[in-house]
Amino acid sequence: MPEISLHATETLAEADRLMTICNSCRYCEGLCAVFPAMEMRRSFGDGDLNYLANLCHACGACYTDCQFSPPHEFNVNVPKVLAAARAQSYAAYAWPRALAPFFGRNGLFVAVVAALGVAAFVAGFIAVSAPGALTRVETGPGAFYRIMPHDAMAALFGAAFAYALVAMAMGLRNFWRDIGEPAGTLAQPRPLWQAVKDAGSLRYLDGGGAGCVNADERPSNGRRHSHHATFYGFMLCLAATSVATLYHYAGREAPYPWWDLPVVLGTIGGLGLIVGPAGLFVAKLRRDPEIADAERFGMETAFLAMLAATGLSGFGVLILRETSALGLTLALHLGIVFALFLTMPYGKFVHGLYRFAALVRYARERADDSTEIAADPPVATTGQGGARR
Ligand code: SF4
Ligand code: SF4
C-alpha cells in the first residue's frame, strides 16, 4: 500500500523528517532562531515548516556542525531542504495565483520584463518628445520632464509600485494565514520592534557567531556585510526618490546639484546597490555546493542583477545628465526600475517580507515562551552558538 504523506510536497515531508531528527538532537539550538522555534513544537504541519523555512537565514552553520550530515545515513541537510521549502512557499503565496509560475523560470521572466521595460521607455520617449528625444541635450530644472512629462512618470511608477505593494501584501496575508498566526500579533509593538532590530542587524545571518559557511570551509561575514549594503542601499534610494518627490511638489524640479539631499542619498544608496549585490554574487559562487540551492540560482542572480543595474543606470543618469546621452540613459534607468517594481512580487525580493514576518512571529513566541525557558534553562551545547538565541 502506498505511503500517505501528511504534507503538500515532498520537500515539506523531508523538512518534517529533518526537524523531527533535530528536535531529538538539539545540538544546534544556539545557532539561530530556527532551532528554538522548532523546539516549541512536537509535530510539524506545513504551516510550521513554511514558518521555519522562512525563519532560516541560510548561513549553513547547522550543516557543517551536524554529525548526521551526508555521508551519514540520516542525510541531514537543513539549509538545503529549508531553502527549497522557502522557495516553494514563495510560489504558494503568490498573488494572483496565476502568476505563481513566474517563480519557476524567474531569471528568464525578469530578463524579458526588463528588456520590454527599457524598450517601452525608449519608444515612449520617441513618441512623446520627438524629434531627437534620445539624443538632444537638456539641462537645467525640468530637464528630465522635457523628455518624459512628470505626470506621466508619476502615474506609471505610482501604478507599478501600488501594484507591487498590493501583490506583496496579499502574499504576506497568505503566509500569515498559512502559519496560523493571529492578525493581532502585527499590532503588538514589542514583537514588531524586536523583528525590526533582528532584521536590521541580520542577527541570524552570522552562523552562530562564526559567519556564513563557504566552500573553503572558512566561515566569513562577507555575505552579511554585502546584504547590509544591498538593503540599506535600496532604502537610501527609496529615501532619495521620496525627498525628490517632496521637492518637486514644493516647486523645485529635478535635476538637483551634486550636493543636494536627493543626489547625496541616491549616490550613497546607488553605491550600496552595486557593491552589495556584487558581494552577494561572489558569496553565492563561494558557497558550499552541498548546501547551495542550485535550482534557485537563476532567481537569485536575476534579482541581484536588477538591483545592480538599477544602481549602475542611476549613476549613468547622474554622470551623463548634461550630455546628449541623457535620453537613452534615462530610458534605460526608468525601464529597469519599472521592471524591478513589476517583478518584485514574483522573485527573490519577497524573501525579505516573509522572513521579517517570521521574525515577528518568533519574537512573539519567544516572549510567550520566556517563562518556561527561565524555569527550565537549556543545557549549553557544544555547538557554535551555545544557549538559545
Ligand atoms: S546537529 Fe544540528 S542539524 Fe544535525 S541533527 Fe542535530 S540539531 Fe539537527
Ligand atoms: S543555522 Fe543557519 S542554515 Fe541552519 S537553520 Fe539556522 S539560519 Fe538556517
PDB file of N, CA and C in Angstrom, residues 295-352:
ATOM      1  N   GLU A 295      18.728  25.128  -7.842  1.00  0.00           N
ATOM      2  CA  GLU A 295      17.524  25.390  -8.650  1.00  0.00           C
ATOM      3  C   GLU A 295      17.113  26.853  -8.608  1.00  0.00           C
ATOM      4  N   ARG A 296      17.498  27.550  -7.570  1.00  0.00           N
ATOM      5  CA  ARG A 296      17.089  28.964  -7.437  1.00  0.00           C
ATOM      6  C   ARG A 296      18.202  29.917  -7.842  1.00  0.00           C
ATOM      7  N   PHE A 297      19.266  29.398  -8.453  1.00  0.00           N
ATOM      8  CA  PHE A 297      20.389  30.247  -8.840  1.00  0.00           C
ATOM      9  C   PHE A 297      19.908  31.360  -9.797  1.00  0.00           C
ATOM     10  N   GLY A 298      19.059  31.000 -10.747  1.00  0.00           N
ATOM     11  CA  GLY A 298      18.574  31.988 -11.727  1.00  0.00           C
ATOM     12  C   GLY A 298      17.775  33.085 -11.063  1.00  0.00           C
ATOM     13  N   MET A 299      16.863  32.719 -10.162  1.00  0.00           N
ATOM     14  CA  MET A 299      16.019  33.716  -9.497  1.00  0.00           C
ATOM     15  C   MET A 299      16.868  34.673  -8.656  1.00  0.00           C
ATOM     16  N   GLU A 300      17.800  34.113  -7.924  1.00  0.00           N
ATOM     17  CA  GLU A 300      18.601  34.952  -7.032  1.00  0.00           C
ATOM     18  C   GLU A 300      19.551  35.843  -7.826  1.00  0.00           C
ATOM     19  N   THR A 301      20.128  35.286  -8.878  1.00  0.00           N
ATOM     20  CA  THR A 301      21.041  36.075  -9.697  1.00  0.00           C
ATOM     21  C   THR A 301      20.283  37.176 -10.444  1.00  0.00           C
ATOM     22  N   ALA A 302      19.092  36.867 -10.913  1.00  0.00           N
ATOM     23  CA  ALA A 302      18.302  37.876 -11.632  1.00  0.00           C
ATOM     24  C   ALA A 302      17.987  39.058 -10.719  1.00  0.00           C
ATOM     25  N   PHE A 303      17.668  38.776  -9.480  1.00  0.00           N
ATOM     26  CA  PHE A 303      17.346  39.852  -8.538  1.00  0.00           C
ATOM     27  C   PHE A 303      18.574  40.715  -8.256  1.00  0.00           C
ATOM     28  N   LEU A 304      19.706  40.046  -8.047  1.00  0.00           N
ATOM     29  CA  LEU A 304      20.942  40.799  -7.807  1.00  0.00           C
ATOM     30  C   LEU A 304      21.292  41.643  -9.026  1.00  0.00           C
ATOM     31  N   ALA A 305      21.108  41.058 -10.208  1.00  0.00           N
ATOM     32  CA  ALA A 305      21.432  41.792 -11.445  1.00  0.00           C
ATOM     33  C   ALA A 305      20.525  43.021 -11.591  1.00  0.00           C
ATOM     34  N   MET A 306      19.253  42.871 -11.254  1.00  0.00           N
ATOM     35  CA  MET A 306      18.326  44.008 -11.364  1.00  0.00           C
ATOM     36  C   MET A 306      18.700  45.128 -10.402  1.00  0.00           C
ATOM     37  N   LEU A 307      19.092  44.754  -9.186  1.00  0.00           N
ATOM     38  CA  LEU A 307      19.479  45.781  -8.212  1.00  0.00           C
ATOM     39  C   LEU A 307      20.752  46.493  -8.666  1.00  0.00           C
ATOM     40  N   ALA A 308      21.730  45.719  -9.121  1.00  0.00           N
ATOM     41  CA  ALA A 308      22.984  46.331  -9.584  1.00  0.00           C
ATOM     42  C   ALA A 308      22.731  47.201 -10.813  1.00  0.00           C
ATOM     43  N   ALA A 309      21.863  46.728 -11.709  1.00  0.00           N
ATOM     44  CA  ALA A 309      21.556  47.510 -12.915  1.00  0.00           C
ATOM     45  C   ALA A 309      20.849  48.813 -12.539  1.00  0.00           C
ATOM     46  N   THR A 310      20.020  48.771 -11.494  1.00  0.00           N
ATOM     47  CA  THR A 310      19.352  49.998 -11.025  1.00  0.00           C
ATOM     48  C   THR A 310      20.397  51.003 -10.540  1.00  0.00           C
ATOM     49  N   GLY A 311      21.349  50.525  -9.736  1.00  0.00           N
ATOM     50  CA  GLY A 311      22.403  51.416  -9.230  1.00  0.00           C
ATOM     51  C   GLY A 311      23.274  51.954 -10.354  1.00  0.00           C
ATOM     52  N   LEU A 312      23.701  51.072 -11.250  1.00  0.00           N
ATOM     53  CA  LEU A 312      24.605  51.492 -12.333  1.00  0.00           C
ATOM     54  C   LEU A 312      23.925  52.471 -13.283  1.00  0.00           C
ATOM     55  N   SER A 313      22.686  52.171 -13.659  1.00  0.00           N
ATOM     56  CA  SER A 313      21.993  53.073 -14.598  1.00  0.00           C
ATOM     57  C   SER A 313      21.659  54.400 -13.917  1.00  0.00           C
ATOM     58  N   GLY A 314      21.425  54.361 -12.598  1.00  0.00           N
ATOM     59  CA  GLY A 314      21.212  55.618 -11.866  1.00  0.00           C
ATOM     60  C   GLY A 314      22.451  56.500 -11.914  1.00  0.00           C
ATOM     61  N   PHE A 315      23.617  55.867 -11.746  1.00  0.00           N
ATOM     62  CA  PHE A 315      24.864  56.634 -11.865  1.00  0.00           C
ATOM     63  C   PHE A 315      25.049  57.133 -13.297  1.00  0.00           C
ATOM     64  N   GLY A 316      24.604  56.321 -14.252  1.00  0.00           N
ATOM     65  CA  GLY A 316      24.688  56.754 -15.648  1.00  0.00           C
ATOM     66  C   GLY A 316      23.928  58.049 -15.863  1.00  0.00           C
ATOM     67  N   VAL A 317      22.718  58.117 -15.317  1.00  0.00           N
ATOM     68  CA  VAL A 317      21.906  59.340 -15.450  1.00  0.00           C
ATOM     69  C   VAL A 317      22.606  60.513 -14.765  1.00  0.00           C
ATOM     70  N   LEU A 318      23.167  60.254 -13.576  1.00  0.00           N
ATOM     71  CA  LEU A 318      23.827  61.322 -12.823  1.00  0.00           C
ATOM     72  C   LEU A 318      25.042  61.870 -13.585  1.00  0.00           C
ATOM     73  N   ILE A 319      25.821  60.982 -14.142  1.00  0.00           N
ATOM     74  CA  ILE A 319      27.073  61.392 -14.804  1.00  0.00           C
ATOM     75  C   ILE A 319      26.804  61.988 -16.189  1.00  0.00           C
ATOM     76  N   LEU A 320      25.816  61.459 -16.882  1.00  0.00           N
ATOM     77  CA  LEU A 320      25.598  61.863 -18.288  1.00  0.00           C
ATOM     78  C   LEU A 320      24.440  62.843 -18.443  1.00  0.00           C
ATOM     79  N   ARG A 321      23.936  63.370 -17.345  1.00  0.00           N
ATOM     80  CA  ARG A 321      22.688  64.138 -17.441  1.00  0.00           C
ATOM     81  C   ARG A 321      22.825  65.442 -18.216  1.00  0.00           C
ATOM     82  N   GLU A 322      24.020  65.929 -18.394  1.00  0.00           N
ATOM     83  CA  GLU A 322      24.166  67.167 -19.166  1.00  0.00           C
ATOM     84  C   GLU A 322      24.737  66.900 -20.547  1.00  0.00           C
ATOM     85  N   THR A 323      24.617  65.668 -21.009  1.00  0.00           N
ATOM     86  CA  THR A 323      25.128  65.311 -22.340  1.00  0.00           C
ATOM     87  C   THR A 323      23.975  64.819 -23.221  1.00  0.00           C
ATOM     88  N   SER A 324      24.311  64.539 -24.468  1.00  0.00           N
ATOM     89  CA  SER A 324      23.288  64.056 -25.409  1.00  0.00           C
ATOM     90  C   SER A 324      22.896  62.598 -25.118  1.00  0.00           C
ATOM     91  N   ALA A 325      23.589  61.961 -24.173  1.00  0.00           N
ATOM     92  CA  ALA A 325      23.251  60.566 -23.829  1.00  0.00           C
ATOM     93  C   ALA A 325      22.141  60.499 -22.775  1.00  0.00           C
ATOM     94  N   LEU A 326      21.671  61.674 -22.310  1.00  0.00           N
ATOM     95  CA  LEU A 326      20.685  61.666 -21.230  1.00  0.00           C
ATOM     96  C   LEU A 326      19.438  60.838 -21.584  1.00  0.00           C
ATOM     97  N   GLY A 327      18.861  61.070 -22.774  1.00  0.00           N
ATOM     98  CA  GLY A 327      17.603  60.412 -23.135  1.00  0.00           C
ATOM     99  C   GLY A 327      17.710  58.898 -23.066  1.00  0.00           C
ATOM    100  N   LEU A 328      18.767  58.371 -23.676  1.00  0.00           N
ATOM    101  CA  LEU A 328      18.923  56.924 -23.713  1.00  0.00           C
ATOM    102  C   LEU A 328      19.210  56.358 -22.315  1.00  0.00           C
ATOM    103  N   THR A 329      20.046  57.076 -21.569  1.00  0.00           N
ATOM    104  CA  THR A 329      20.391  56.596 -20.223  1.00  0.00           C
ATOM    105  C   THR A 329      19.168  56.641 -19.310  1.00  0.00           C
ATOM    106  N   LEU A 330      18.382  57.695 -19.455  1.00  0.00           N
ATOM    107  CA  LEU A 330      17.173  57.814 -18.625  1.00  0.00           C
ATOM    108  C   LEU A 330      16.176  56.710 -18.975  1.00  0.00           C
ATOM    109  N   ALA A 331      16.035  56.411 -20.271  1.00  0.00           N
ATOM    110  CA  ALA A 331      15.130  55.323 -20.687  1.00  0.00           C
ATOM    111  C   ALA A 331      15.599  53.992 -20.094  1.00  0.00           C
ATOM    112  N   LEU A 332      16.911  53.790 -20.109  1.00  0.00           N
ATOM    113  CA  LEU A 332      17.476  52.552 -19.549  1.00  0.00           C
ATOM    114  C   LEU A 332      17.174  52.463 -18.052  1.00  0.00           C
ATOM    115  N   HIS A 333      17.435  53.548 -17.336  1.00  0.00           N
ATOM    116  CA  HIS A 333      17.231  53.549 -15.883  1.00  0.00           C
ATOM    117  C   HIS A 333      15.751  53.371 -15.530  1.00  0.00           C
ATOM    118  N   LEU A 334      14.900  54.135 -16.176  1.00  0.00           N
ATOM    119  CA  LEU A 334      13.464  54.045 -15.848  1.00  0.00           C
ATOM    120  C   LEU A 334      12.908  52.672 -16.226  1.00  0.00           C
ATOM    121  N   GLY A 335      13.362  52.135 -17.353  1.00  0.00           N
ATOM    122  CA  GLY A 335      12.885  50.809 -17.781  1.00  0.00           C
ATOM    123  C   GLY A 335      13.275  49.743 -16.773  1.00  0.00           C
ATOM    124  N   ILE A 336      14.491  49.838 -16.257  1.00  0.00           N
ATOM    125  CA  ILE A 336      14.957  48.845 -15.278  1.00  0.00           C
ATOM    126  C   ILE A 336      14.194  48.983 -13.961  1.00  0.00           C
ATOM    127  N   VAL A 337      14.020  50.231 -13.507  1.00  0.00           N
ATOM    128  CA  VAL A 337      13.303  50.425 -12.231  1.00  0.00           C
ATOM    129  C   VAL A 337      11.846  49.978 -12.367  1.00  0.00           C
ATOM    130  N   PHE A 338      11.251  50.284 -13.502  1.00  0.00           N
ATOM    131  CA  PHE A 338       9.860  49.875 -13.741  1.00  0.00           C
ATOM    132  C   PHE A 338       9.754  48.342 -13.704  1.00  0.00           C
ATOM    133  N   ALA A 339      10.688  47.683 -14.373  1.00  0.00           N
ATOM    134  CA  ALA A 339      10.693  46.208 -14.381  1.00  0.00           C
ATOM    135  C   ALA A 339      10.954  45.658 -12.980  1.00  0.00           C
ATOM    136  N   LEU A 340      11.813  46.340 -12.226  1.00  0.00           N
ATOM    137  CA  LEU A 340      12.094  45.897 -10.847  1.00  0.00           C
ATOM    138  C   LEU A 340      10.807  45.916 -10.020  1.00  0.00           C
ATOM    139  N   PHE A 341      10.032  46.997 -10.137  1.00  0.00           N
ATOM    140  CA  PHE A 341       8.774  47.088  -9.392  1.00  0.00           C
ATOM    141  C   PHE A 341       7.827  45.951  -9.798  1.00  0.00           C
ATOM    142  N   LEU A 342       7.693  45.748 -11.126  1.00  0.00           N
ATOM    143  CA  LEU A 342       6.717  44.750 -11.593  1.00  0.00           C
ATOM    144  C   LEU A 342       7.108  43.325 -11.216  1.00  0.00           C
ATOM    145  N   THR A 343       8.417  43.061 -11.159  1.00  0.00           N
ATOM    146  CA  THR A 343       8.855  41.682 -10.876  1.00  0.00           C
ATOM    147  C   THR A 343       9.069  41.418  -9.387  1.00  0.00           C
ATOM    148  N   MET A 344       9.063  42.474  -8.589  1.00  0.00           N
ATOM    149  CA  MET A 344       9.317  42.309  -7.151  1.00  0.00           C
ATOM    150  C   MET A 344       8.438  41.250  -6.477  1.00  0.00           C
ATOM    151  N   PRO A 345       7.114  41.223  -6.766  1.00  0.00           N
ATOM    152  CA  PRO A 345       6.284  40.237  -6.052  1.00  0.00           C
ATOM    153  C   PRO A 345       6.515  38.806  -6.510  1.00  0.00           C
ATOM    154  N   TYR A 346       7.288  38.602  -7.592  1.00  0.00           N
ATOM    155  CA  TYR A 346       7.438  37.256  -8.154  1.00  0.00           C
ATOM    156  C   TYR A 346       8.902  36.832  -8.219  1.00  0.00           C
ATOM    157  N   GLY A 347       9.680  37.309  -7.290  1.00  0.00           N
ATOM    158  CA  GLY A 347      11.100  36.953  -7.287  1.00  0.00           C
ATOM    159  C   GLY A 347      11.674  36.992  -5.884  1.00  0.00           C
ATOM    160  N   LYS A 348      12.972  37.065  -5.832  1.00  0.00           N
ATOM    161  CA  LYS A 348      13.697  36.942  -4.567  1.00  0.00           C
ATOM    162  C   LYS A 348      13.345  38.045  -3.572  1.00  0.00           C
ATOM    163  N   PHE A 349      12.844  39.183  -4.067  1.00  0.00           N
ATOM    164  CA  PHE A 349      12.530  40.288  -3.168  1.00  0.00           C
ATOM    165  C   PHE A 349      11.610  39.858  -2.021  1.00  0.00           C
ATOM    166  N   VAL A 350      10.691  38.940  -2.294  1.00  0.00           N
ATOM    167  CA  VAL A 350       9.694  38.586  -1.274  1.00  0.00           C
ATOM    168  C   VAL A 350      10.322  37.903  -0.055  1.00  0.00           C
ATOM    169  N   HIS A 351      11.565  37.429  -0.188  1.00  0.00           N
ATOM    170  CA  HIS A 351      12.165  36.746   0.965  1.00  0.00           C
ATOM    171  C   HIS A 351      12.250  37.693   2.162  1.00  0.00           C
ATOM    172  N   GLY A 352      12.452  38.986   1.879  1.00  0.00           N
ATOM    173  CA  GLY A 352      12.558  39.959   2.964  1.00  0.00           C
ATOM    174  C   GLY A 352      11.254  40.087   3.738  1.00  0.00           C
TER     175      GLY A 352
END
